[in-house]
mmCIF file of N, CA and C in Angstrom:
data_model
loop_
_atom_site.group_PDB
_atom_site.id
_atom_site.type_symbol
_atom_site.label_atom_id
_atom_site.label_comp_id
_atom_site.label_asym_id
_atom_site.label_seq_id
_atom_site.Cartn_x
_atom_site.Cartn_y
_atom_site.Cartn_z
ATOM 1 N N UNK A 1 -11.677 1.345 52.402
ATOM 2 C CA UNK A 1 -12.620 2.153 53.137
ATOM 3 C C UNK A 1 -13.558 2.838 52.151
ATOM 4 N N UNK A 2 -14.682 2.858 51.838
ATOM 5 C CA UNK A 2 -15.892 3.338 51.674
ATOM 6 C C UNK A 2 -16.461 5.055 51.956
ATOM 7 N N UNK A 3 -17.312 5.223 51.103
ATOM 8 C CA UNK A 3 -17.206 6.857 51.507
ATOM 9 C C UNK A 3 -18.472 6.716 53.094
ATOM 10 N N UNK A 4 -18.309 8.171 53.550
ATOM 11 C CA UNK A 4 -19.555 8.443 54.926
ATOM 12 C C UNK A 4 -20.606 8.564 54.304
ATOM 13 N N UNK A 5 -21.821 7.507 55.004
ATOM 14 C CA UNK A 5 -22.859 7.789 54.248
ATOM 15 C C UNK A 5 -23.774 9.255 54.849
ATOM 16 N N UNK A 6 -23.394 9.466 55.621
ATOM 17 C CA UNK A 6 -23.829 10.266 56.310
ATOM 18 C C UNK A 6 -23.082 11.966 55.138
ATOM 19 N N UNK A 7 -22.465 11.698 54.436
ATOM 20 C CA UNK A 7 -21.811 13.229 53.765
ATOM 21 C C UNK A 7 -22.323 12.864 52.156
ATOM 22 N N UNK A 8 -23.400 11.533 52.280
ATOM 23 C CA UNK A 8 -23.608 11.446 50.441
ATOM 24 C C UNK A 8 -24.770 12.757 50.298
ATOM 25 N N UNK A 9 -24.736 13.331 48.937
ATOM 26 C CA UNK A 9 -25.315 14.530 48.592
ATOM 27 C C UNK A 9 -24.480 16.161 49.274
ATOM 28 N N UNK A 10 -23.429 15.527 49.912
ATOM 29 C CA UNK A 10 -23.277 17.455 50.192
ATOM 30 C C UNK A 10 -22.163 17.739 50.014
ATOM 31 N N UNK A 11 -21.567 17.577 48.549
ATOM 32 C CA UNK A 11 -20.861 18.372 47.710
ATOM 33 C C UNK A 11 -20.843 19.580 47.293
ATOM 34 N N UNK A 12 -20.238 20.510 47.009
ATOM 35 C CA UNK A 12 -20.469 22.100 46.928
ATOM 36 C C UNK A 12 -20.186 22.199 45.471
ATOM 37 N N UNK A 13 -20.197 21.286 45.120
ATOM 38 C CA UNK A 13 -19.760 21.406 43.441
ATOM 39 C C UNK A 13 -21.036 21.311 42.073
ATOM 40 N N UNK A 14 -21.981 21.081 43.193
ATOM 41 C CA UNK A 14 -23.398 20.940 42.392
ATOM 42 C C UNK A 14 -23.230 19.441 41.641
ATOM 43 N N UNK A 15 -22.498 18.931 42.116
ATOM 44 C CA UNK A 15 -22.765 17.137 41.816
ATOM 45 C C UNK A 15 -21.904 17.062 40.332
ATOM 46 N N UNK A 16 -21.165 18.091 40.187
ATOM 47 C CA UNK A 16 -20.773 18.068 38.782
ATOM 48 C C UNK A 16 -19.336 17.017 38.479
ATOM 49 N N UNK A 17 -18.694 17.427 39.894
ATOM 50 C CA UNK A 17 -17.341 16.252 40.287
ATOM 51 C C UNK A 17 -16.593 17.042 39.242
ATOM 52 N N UNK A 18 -16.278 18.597 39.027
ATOM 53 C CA UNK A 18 -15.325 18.977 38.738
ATOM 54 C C UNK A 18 -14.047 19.347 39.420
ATOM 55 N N UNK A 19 -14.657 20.102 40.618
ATOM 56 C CA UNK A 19 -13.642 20.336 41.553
ATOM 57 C C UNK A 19 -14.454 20.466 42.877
ATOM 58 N N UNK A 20 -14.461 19.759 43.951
ATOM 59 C CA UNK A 20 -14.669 19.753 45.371
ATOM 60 C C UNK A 20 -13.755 19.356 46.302
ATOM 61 N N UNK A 21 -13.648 20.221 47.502
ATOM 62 C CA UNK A 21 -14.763 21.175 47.930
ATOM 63 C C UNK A 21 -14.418 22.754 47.232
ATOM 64 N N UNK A 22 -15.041 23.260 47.504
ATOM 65 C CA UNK A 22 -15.307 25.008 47.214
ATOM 66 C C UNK A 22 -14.313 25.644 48.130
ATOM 67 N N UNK A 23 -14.335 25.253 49.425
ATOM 68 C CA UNK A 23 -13.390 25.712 50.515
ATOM 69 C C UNK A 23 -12.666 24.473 51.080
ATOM 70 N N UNK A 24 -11.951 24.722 51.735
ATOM 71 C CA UNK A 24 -10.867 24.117 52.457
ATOM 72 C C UNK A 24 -11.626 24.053 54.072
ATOM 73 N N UNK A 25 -11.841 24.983 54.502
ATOM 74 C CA UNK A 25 -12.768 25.224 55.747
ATOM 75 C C UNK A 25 -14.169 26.577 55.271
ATOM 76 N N UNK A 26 -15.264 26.420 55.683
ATOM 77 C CA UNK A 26 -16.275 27.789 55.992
ATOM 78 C C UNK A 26 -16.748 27.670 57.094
ATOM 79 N N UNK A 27 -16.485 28.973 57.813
ATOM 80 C CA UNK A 27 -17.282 29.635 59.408
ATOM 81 C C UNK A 27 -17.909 30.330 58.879
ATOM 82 N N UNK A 28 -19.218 30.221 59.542
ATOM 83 C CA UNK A 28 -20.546 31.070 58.933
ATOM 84 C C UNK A 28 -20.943 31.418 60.764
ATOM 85 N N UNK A 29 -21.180 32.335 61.021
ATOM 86 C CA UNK A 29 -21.528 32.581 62.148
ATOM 87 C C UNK A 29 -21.748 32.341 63.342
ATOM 88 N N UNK A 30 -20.173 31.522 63.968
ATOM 89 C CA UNK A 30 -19.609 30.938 64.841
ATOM 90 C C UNK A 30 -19.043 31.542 65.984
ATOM 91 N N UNK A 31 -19.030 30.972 67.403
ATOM 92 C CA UNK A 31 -19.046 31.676 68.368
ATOM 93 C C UNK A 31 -17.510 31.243 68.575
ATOM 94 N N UNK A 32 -17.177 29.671 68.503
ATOM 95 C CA UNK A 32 -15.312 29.529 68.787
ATOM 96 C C UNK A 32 -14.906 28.735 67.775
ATOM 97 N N UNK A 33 -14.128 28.857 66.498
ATOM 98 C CA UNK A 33 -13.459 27.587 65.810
ATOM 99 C C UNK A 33 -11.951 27.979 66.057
ATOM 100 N N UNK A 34 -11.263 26.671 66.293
ATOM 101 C CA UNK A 34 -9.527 26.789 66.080
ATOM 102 C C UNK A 34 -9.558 25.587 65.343
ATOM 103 N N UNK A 35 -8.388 25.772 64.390
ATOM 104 C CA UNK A 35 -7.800 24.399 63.589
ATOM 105 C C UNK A 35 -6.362 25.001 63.814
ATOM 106 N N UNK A 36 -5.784 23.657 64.220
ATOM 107 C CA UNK A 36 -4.407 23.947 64.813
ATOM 108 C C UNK A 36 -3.972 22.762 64.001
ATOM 109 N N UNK A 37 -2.470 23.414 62.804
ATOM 110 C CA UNK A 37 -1.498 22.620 62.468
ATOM 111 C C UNK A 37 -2.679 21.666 60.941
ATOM 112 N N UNK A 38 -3.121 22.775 60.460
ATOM 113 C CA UNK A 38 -4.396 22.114 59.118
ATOM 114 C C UNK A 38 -3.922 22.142 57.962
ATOM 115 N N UNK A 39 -3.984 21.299 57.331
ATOM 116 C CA UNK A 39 -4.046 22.041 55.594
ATOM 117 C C UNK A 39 -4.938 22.183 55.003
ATOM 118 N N UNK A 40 -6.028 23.693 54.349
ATOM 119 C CA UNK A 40 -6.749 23.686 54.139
ATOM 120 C C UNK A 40 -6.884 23.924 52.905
ATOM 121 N N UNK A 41 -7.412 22.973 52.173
ATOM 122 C CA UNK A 41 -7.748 23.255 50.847
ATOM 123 C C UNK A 41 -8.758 23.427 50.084
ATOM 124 N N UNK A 42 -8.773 24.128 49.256
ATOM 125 C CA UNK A 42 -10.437 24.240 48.574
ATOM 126 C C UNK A 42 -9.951 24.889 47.072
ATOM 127 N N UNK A 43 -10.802 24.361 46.362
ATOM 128 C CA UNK A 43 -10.941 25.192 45.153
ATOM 129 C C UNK A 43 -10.921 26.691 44.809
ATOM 130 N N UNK A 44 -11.796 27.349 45.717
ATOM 131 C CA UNK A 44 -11.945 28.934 45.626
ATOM 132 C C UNK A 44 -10.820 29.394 46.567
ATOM 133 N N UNK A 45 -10.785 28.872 47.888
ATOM 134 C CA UNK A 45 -10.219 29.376 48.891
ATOM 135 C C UNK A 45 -9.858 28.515 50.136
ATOM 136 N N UNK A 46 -8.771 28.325 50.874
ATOM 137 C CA UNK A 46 -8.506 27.691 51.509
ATOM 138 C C UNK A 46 -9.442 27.671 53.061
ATOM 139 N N UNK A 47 -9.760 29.158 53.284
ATOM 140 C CA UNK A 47 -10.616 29.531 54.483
ATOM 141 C C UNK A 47 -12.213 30.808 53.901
ATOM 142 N N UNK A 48 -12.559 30.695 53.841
ATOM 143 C CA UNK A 48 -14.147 31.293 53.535
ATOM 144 C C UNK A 48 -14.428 31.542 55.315
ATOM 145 N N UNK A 49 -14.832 33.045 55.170
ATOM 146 C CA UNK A 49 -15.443 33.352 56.552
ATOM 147 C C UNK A 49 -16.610 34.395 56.265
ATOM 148 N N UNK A 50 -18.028 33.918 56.803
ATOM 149 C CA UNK A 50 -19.119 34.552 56.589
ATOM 150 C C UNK A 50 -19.775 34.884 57.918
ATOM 151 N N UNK A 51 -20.980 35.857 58.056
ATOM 152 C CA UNK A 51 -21.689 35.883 58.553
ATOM 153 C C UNK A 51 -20.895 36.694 59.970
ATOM 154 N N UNK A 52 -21.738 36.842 61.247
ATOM 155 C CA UNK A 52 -20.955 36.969 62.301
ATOM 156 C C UNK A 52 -20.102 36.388 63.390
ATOM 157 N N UNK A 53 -18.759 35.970 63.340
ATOM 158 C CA UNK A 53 -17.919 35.358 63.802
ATOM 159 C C UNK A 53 -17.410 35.837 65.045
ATOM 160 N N UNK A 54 -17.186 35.185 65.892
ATOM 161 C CA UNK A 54 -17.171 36.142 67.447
ATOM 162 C C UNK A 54 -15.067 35.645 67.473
ATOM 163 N N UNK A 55 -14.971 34.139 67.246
ATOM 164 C CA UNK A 55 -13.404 33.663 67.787
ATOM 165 C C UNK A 55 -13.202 32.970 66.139
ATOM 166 N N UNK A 56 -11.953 33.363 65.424
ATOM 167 C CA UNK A 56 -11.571 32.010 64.408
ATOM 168 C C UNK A 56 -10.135 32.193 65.032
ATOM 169 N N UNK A 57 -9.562 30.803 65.507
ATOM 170 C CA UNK A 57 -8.190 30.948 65.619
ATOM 171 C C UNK A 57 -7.374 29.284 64.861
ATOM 172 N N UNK A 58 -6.597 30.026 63.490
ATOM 173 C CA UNK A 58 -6.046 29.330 62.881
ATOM 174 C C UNK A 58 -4.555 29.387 63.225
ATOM 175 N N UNK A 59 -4.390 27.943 63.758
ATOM 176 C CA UNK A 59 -2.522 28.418 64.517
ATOM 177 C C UNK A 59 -1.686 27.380 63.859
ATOM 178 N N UNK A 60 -0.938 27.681 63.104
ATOM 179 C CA UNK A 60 0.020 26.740 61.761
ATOM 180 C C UNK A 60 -0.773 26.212 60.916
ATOM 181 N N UNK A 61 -1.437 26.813 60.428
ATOM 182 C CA UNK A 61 -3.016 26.196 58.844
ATOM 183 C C UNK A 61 -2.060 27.037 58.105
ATOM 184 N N UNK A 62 -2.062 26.225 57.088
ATOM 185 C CA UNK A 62 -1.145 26.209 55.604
ATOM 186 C C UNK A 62 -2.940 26.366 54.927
ATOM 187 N N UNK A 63 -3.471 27.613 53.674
ATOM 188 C CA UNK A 63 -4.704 27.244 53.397
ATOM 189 C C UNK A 63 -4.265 27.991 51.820
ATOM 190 N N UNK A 64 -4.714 27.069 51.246
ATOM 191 C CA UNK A 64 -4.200 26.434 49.870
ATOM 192 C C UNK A 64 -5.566 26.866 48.700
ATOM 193 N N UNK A 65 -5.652 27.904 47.563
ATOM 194 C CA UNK A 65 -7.045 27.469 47.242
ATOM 195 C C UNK A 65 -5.780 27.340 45.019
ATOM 196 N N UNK A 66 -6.804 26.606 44.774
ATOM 197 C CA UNK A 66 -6.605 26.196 43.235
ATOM 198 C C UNK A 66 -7.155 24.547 42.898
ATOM 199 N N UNK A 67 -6.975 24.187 41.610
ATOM 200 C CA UNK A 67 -7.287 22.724 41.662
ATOM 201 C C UNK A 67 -6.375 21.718 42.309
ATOM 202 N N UNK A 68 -6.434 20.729 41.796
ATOM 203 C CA UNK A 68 -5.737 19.556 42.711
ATOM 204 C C UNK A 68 -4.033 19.572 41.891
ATOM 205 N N UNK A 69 -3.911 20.374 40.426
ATOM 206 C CA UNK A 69 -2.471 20.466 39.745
ATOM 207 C C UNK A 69 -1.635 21.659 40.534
ATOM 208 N N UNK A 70 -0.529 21.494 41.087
ATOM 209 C CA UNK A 70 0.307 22.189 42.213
ATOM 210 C C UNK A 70 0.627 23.726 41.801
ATOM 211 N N UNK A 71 0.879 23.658 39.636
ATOM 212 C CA UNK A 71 1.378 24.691 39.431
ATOM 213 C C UNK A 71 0.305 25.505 39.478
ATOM 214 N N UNK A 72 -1.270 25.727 39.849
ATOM 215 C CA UNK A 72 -2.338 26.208 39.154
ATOM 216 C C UNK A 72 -2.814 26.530 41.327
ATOM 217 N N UNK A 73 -1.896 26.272 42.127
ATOM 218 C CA UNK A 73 -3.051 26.920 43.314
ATOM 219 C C UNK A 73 -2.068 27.927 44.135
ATOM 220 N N UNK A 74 -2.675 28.903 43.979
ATOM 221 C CA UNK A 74 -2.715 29.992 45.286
ATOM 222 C C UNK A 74 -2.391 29.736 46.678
ATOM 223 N N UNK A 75 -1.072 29.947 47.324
ATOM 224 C CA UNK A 75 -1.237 29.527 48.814
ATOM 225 C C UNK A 75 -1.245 30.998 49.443
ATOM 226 N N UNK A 76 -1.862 31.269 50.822
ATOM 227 C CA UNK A 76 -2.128 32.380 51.614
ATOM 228 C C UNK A 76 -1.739 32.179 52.853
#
């Protein structure tokens, strides 16, 4: 399987391919998100929440932030 061409260029890593993504999930000023039963991972942070958010409902999300080596990430 092949990557989406539709997601070429939108890396959060500035194209550097050190570590992506940045987040695991980001809500930026959302009226309903649920992720039910997720693992969210990201470099900085497993969940990033910005802006004004009205509903986030995360129900069994495991959200994970560090690199891809197990001893080096943060779980929350």
């Amino acid at each position: 399987m092949g990557e989406d061409p539709g997601l070429e260029g939108r890396e959060d890593d500035g194209g550097t391919a050190i570590a992506s993504p940045q987040y695991g999930v980001r809500v930026q000023d959302a009226r309903d998100v649920t992720a039910i039963g997720a693992y969210l991972h990201g470099l900085t942070a497993g969940v990033f929440r910005a802006g004004t958010n009205t509903r986030i409902k995360l129900l069994g999300c495991t959200a994970v932030a560090g690199n891809n080596y197990t001893e080096d990430r943060v779980q929350n």
